Coordinates of N, CA and C in Angstrom, one line a residue:
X7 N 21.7 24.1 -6.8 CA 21.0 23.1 -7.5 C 20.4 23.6 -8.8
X8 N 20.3 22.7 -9.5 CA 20.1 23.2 -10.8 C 19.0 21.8 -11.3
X9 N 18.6 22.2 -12.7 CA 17.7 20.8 -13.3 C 17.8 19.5 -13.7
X10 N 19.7 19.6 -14.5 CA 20.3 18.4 -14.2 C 20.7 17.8 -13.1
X11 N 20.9 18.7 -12.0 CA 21.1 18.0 -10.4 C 20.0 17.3 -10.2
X12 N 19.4 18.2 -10.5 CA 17.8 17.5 -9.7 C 17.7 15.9 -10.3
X13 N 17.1 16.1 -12.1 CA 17.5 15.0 -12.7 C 18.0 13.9 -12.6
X14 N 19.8 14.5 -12.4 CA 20.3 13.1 -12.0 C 19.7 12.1 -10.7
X15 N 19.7 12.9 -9.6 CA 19.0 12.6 -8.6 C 18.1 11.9 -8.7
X16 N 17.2 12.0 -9.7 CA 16.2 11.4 -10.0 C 16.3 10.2 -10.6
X17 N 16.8 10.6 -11.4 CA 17.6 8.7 -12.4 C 18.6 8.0 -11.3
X18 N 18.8 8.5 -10.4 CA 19.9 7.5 -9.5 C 19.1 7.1 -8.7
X19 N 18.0 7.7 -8.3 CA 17.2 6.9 -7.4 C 16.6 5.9 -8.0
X20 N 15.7 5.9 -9.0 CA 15.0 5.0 -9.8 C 15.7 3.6 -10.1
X21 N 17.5 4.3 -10.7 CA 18.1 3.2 -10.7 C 18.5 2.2 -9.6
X22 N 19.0 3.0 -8.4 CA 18.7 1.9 -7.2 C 17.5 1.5 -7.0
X23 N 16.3 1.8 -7.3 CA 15.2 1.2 -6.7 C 15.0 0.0 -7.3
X24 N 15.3 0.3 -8.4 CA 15.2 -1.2 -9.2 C 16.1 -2.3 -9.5
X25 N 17.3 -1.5 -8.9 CA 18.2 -2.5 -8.4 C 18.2 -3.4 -7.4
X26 N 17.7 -2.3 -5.8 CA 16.8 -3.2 -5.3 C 15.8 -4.7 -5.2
X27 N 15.0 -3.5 -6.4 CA 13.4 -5.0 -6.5 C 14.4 -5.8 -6.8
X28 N 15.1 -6.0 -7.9 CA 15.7 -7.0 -8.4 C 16.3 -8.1 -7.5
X29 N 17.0 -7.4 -6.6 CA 17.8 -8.0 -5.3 C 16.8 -8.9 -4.9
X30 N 15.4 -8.2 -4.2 CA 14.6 -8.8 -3.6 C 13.8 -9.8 -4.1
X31 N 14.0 -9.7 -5.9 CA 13.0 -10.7 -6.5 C 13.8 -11.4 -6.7
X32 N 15.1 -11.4 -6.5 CA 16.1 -12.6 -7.3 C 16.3 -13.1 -5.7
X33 N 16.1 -13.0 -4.5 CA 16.2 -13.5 -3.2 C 15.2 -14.4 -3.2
X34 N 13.7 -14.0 -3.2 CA 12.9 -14.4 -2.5 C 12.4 -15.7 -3.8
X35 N 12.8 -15.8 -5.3 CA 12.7 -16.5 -6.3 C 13.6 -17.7 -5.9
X36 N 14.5 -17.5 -5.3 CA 15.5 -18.6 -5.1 C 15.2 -19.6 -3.8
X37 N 14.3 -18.7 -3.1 CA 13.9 -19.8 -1.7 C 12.5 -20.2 -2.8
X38 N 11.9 -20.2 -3.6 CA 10.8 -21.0 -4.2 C 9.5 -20.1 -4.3
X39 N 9.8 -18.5 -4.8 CA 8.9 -18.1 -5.0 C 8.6 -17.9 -6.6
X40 N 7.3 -17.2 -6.4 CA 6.7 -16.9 -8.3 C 6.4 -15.5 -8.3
X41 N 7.3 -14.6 -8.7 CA 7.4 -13.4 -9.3 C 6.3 -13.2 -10.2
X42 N 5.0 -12.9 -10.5 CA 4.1 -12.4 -11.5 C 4.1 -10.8 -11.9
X43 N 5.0 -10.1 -11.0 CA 5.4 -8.9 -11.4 C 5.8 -7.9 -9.9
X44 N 6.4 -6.5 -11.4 CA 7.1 -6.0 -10.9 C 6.7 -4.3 -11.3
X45 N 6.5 -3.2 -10.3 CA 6.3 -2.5 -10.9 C 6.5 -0.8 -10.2
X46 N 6.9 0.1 -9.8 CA 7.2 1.3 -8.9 C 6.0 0.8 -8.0
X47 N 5.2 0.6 -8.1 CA 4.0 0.3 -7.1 C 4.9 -0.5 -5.9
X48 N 5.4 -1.7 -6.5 CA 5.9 -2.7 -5.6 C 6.9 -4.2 -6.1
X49 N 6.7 -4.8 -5.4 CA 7.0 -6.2 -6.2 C 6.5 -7.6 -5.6
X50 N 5.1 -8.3 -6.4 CA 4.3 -8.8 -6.5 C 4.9 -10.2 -6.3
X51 N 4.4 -10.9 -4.9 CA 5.2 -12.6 -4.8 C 4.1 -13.4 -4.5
X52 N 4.4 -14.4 -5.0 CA 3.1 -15.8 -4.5 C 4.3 -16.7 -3.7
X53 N 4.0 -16.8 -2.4 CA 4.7 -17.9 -1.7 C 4.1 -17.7 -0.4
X54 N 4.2 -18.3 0.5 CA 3.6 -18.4 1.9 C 3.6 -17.0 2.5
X55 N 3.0 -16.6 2.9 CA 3.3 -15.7 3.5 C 4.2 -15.3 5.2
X56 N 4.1 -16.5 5.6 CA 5.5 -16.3 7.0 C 6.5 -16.7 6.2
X57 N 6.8 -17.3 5.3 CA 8.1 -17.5 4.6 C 8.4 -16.4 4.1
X58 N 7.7 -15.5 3.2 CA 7.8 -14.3 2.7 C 8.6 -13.6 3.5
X59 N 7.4 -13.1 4.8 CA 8.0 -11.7 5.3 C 8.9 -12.8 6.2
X60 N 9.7 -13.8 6.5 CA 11.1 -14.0 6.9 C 12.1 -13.8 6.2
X61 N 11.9 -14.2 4.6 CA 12.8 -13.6 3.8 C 13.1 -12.2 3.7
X62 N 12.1 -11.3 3.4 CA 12.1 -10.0 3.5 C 12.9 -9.2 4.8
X63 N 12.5 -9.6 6.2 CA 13.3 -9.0 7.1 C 14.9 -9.1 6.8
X64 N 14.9 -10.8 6.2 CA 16.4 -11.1 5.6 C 17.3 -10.4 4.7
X65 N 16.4 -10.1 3.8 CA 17.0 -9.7 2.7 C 17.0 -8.2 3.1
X66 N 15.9 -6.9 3.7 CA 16.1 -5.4 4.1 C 16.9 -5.3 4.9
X67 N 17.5 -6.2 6.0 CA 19.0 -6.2 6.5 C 20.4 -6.0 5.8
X68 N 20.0 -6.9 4.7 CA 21.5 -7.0 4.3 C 21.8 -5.8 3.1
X69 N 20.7 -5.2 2.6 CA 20.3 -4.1 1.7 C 20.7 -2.9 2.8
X70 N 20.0 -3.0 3.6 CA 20.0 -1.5 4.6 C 18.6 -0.9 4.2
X71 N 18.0 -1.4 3.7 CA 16.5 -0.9 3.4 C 15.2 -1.2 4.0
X72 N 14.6 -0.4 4.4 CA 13.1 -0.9 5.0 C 11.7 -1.5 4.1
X73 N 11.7 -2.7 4.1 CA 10.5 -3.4 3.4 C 9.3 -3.6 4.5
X74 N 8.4 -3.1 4.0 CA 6.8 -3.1 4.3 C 6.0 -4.2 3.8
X75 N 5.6 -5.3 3.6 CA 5.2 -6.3 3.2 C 3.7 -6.0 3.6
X76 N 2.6 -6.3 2.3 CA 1.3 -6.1 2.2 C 0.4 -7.3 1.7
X77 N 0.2 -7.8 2.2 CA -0.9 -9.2 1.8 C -1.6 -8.5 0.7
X78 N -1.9 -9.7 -0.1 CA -2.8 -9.2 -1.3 C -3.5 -10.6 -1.9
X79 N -4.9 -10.2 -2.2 CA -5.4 -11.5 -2.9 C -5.6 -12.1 -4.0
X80 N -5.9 -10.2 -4.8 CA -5.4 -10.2 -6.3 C -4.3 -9.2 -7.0
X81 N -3.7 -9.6 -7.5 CA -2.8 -9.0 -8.3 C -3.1 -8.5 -9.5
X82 N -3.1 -7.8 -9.8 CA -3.3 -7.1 -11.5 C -2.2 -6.0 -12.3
X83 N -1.6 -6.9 -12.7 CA -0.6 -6.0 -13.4 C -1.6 -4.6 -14.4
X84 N -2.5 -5.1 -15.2 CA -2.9 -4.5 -16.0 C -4.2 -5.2 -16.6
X85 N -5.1 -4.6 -17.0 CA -6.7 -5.5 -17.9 C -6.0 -6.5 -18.7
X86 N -5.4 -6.8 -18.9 CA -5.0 -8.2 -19.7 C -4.2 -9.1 -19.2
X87 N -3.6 -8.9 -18.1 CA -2.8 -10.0 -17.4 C -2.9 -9.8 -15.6
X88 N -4.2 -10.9 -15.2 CA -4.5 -10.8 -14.0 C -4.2 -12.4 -13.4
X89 N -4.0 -12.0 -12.1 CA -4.2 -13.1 -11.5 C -5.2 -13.7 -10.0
X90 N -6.1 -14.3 -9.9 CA -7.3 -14.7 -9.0 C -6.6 -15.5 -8.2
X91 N -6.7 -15.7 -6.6 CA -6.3 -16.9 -5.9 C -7.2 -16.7 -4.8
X92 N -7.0 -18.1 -4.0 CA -8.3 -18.0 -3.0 C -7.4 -17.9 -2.1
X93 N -7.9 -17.0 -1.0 CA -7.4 -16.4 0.2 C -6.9 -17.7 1.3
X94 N -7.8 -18.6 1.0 CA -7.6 -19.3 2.8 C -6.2 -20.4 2.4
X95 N -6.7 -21.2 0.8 CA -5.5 -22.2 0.6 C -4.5 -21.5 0.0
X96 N -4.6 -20.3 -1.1 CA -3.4 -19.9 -1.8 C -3.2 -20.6 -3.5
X97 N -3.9 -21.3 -3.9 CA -4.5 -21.7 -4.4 C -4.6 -20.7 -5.7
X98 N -4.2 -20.6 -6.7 CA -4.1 -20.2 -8.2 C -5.4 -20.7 -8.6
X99 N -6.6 -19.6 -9.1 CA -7.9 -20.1 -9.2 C -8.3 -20.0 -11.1
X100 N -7.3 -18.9 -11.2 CA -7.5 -18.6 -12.8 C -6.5 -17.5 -13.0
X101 N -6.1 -17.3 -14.0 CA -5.0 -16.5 -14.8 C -5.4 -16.0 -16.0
X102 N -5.6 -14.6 -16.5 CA -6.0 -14.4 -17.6 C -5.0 -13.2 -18.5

């Protein structure tokens, strides 16, 4: 092994990974979700949550990949583009 081995290695994983998200954001966007982002952290969905992780077991099947799905209340891409919702209805409270 050498640095270019390593390297490539490295760029071929990243490129599947994000071939992946893509899979899973273009899956779970078509049953009627809202993608607000995407990022090596993860990939950020507003939709029901039993609908979610049904899709998800769906979609890590047919990938061969294991998805961990994590509830979340707020999302924050970054200080300038956040998003607030209320936990119990789901409910989009403010966007900034």
């Amino acid at each position: 092994d050498n640095n270019i081995s390593a390297n490539n290695a490295i760029l071929s994983m990243r490129i599947l990974g994000n071939c992946f998200t893509y899979l899973v954001a273009q899956y779970q966007a078509y049953h009627g979700a809202e993608i607000p982002s995407t990022n090596t952290d993860g990939l950020y969905t507003i939709m029901d949550e039993a609908e979610n992780n049904k899709l998800l077991e769906e979609i890590a099947e047919q990938i061969n990949v294991g998805i961990e799905p994590e509830l979340m209340y707020l999302i924050s891409k970054d200080a300038n583009n956040r998003l607030e919702m209320d936990p119990k209805s789901g409910i989009r409270i403010r966007t900034w």
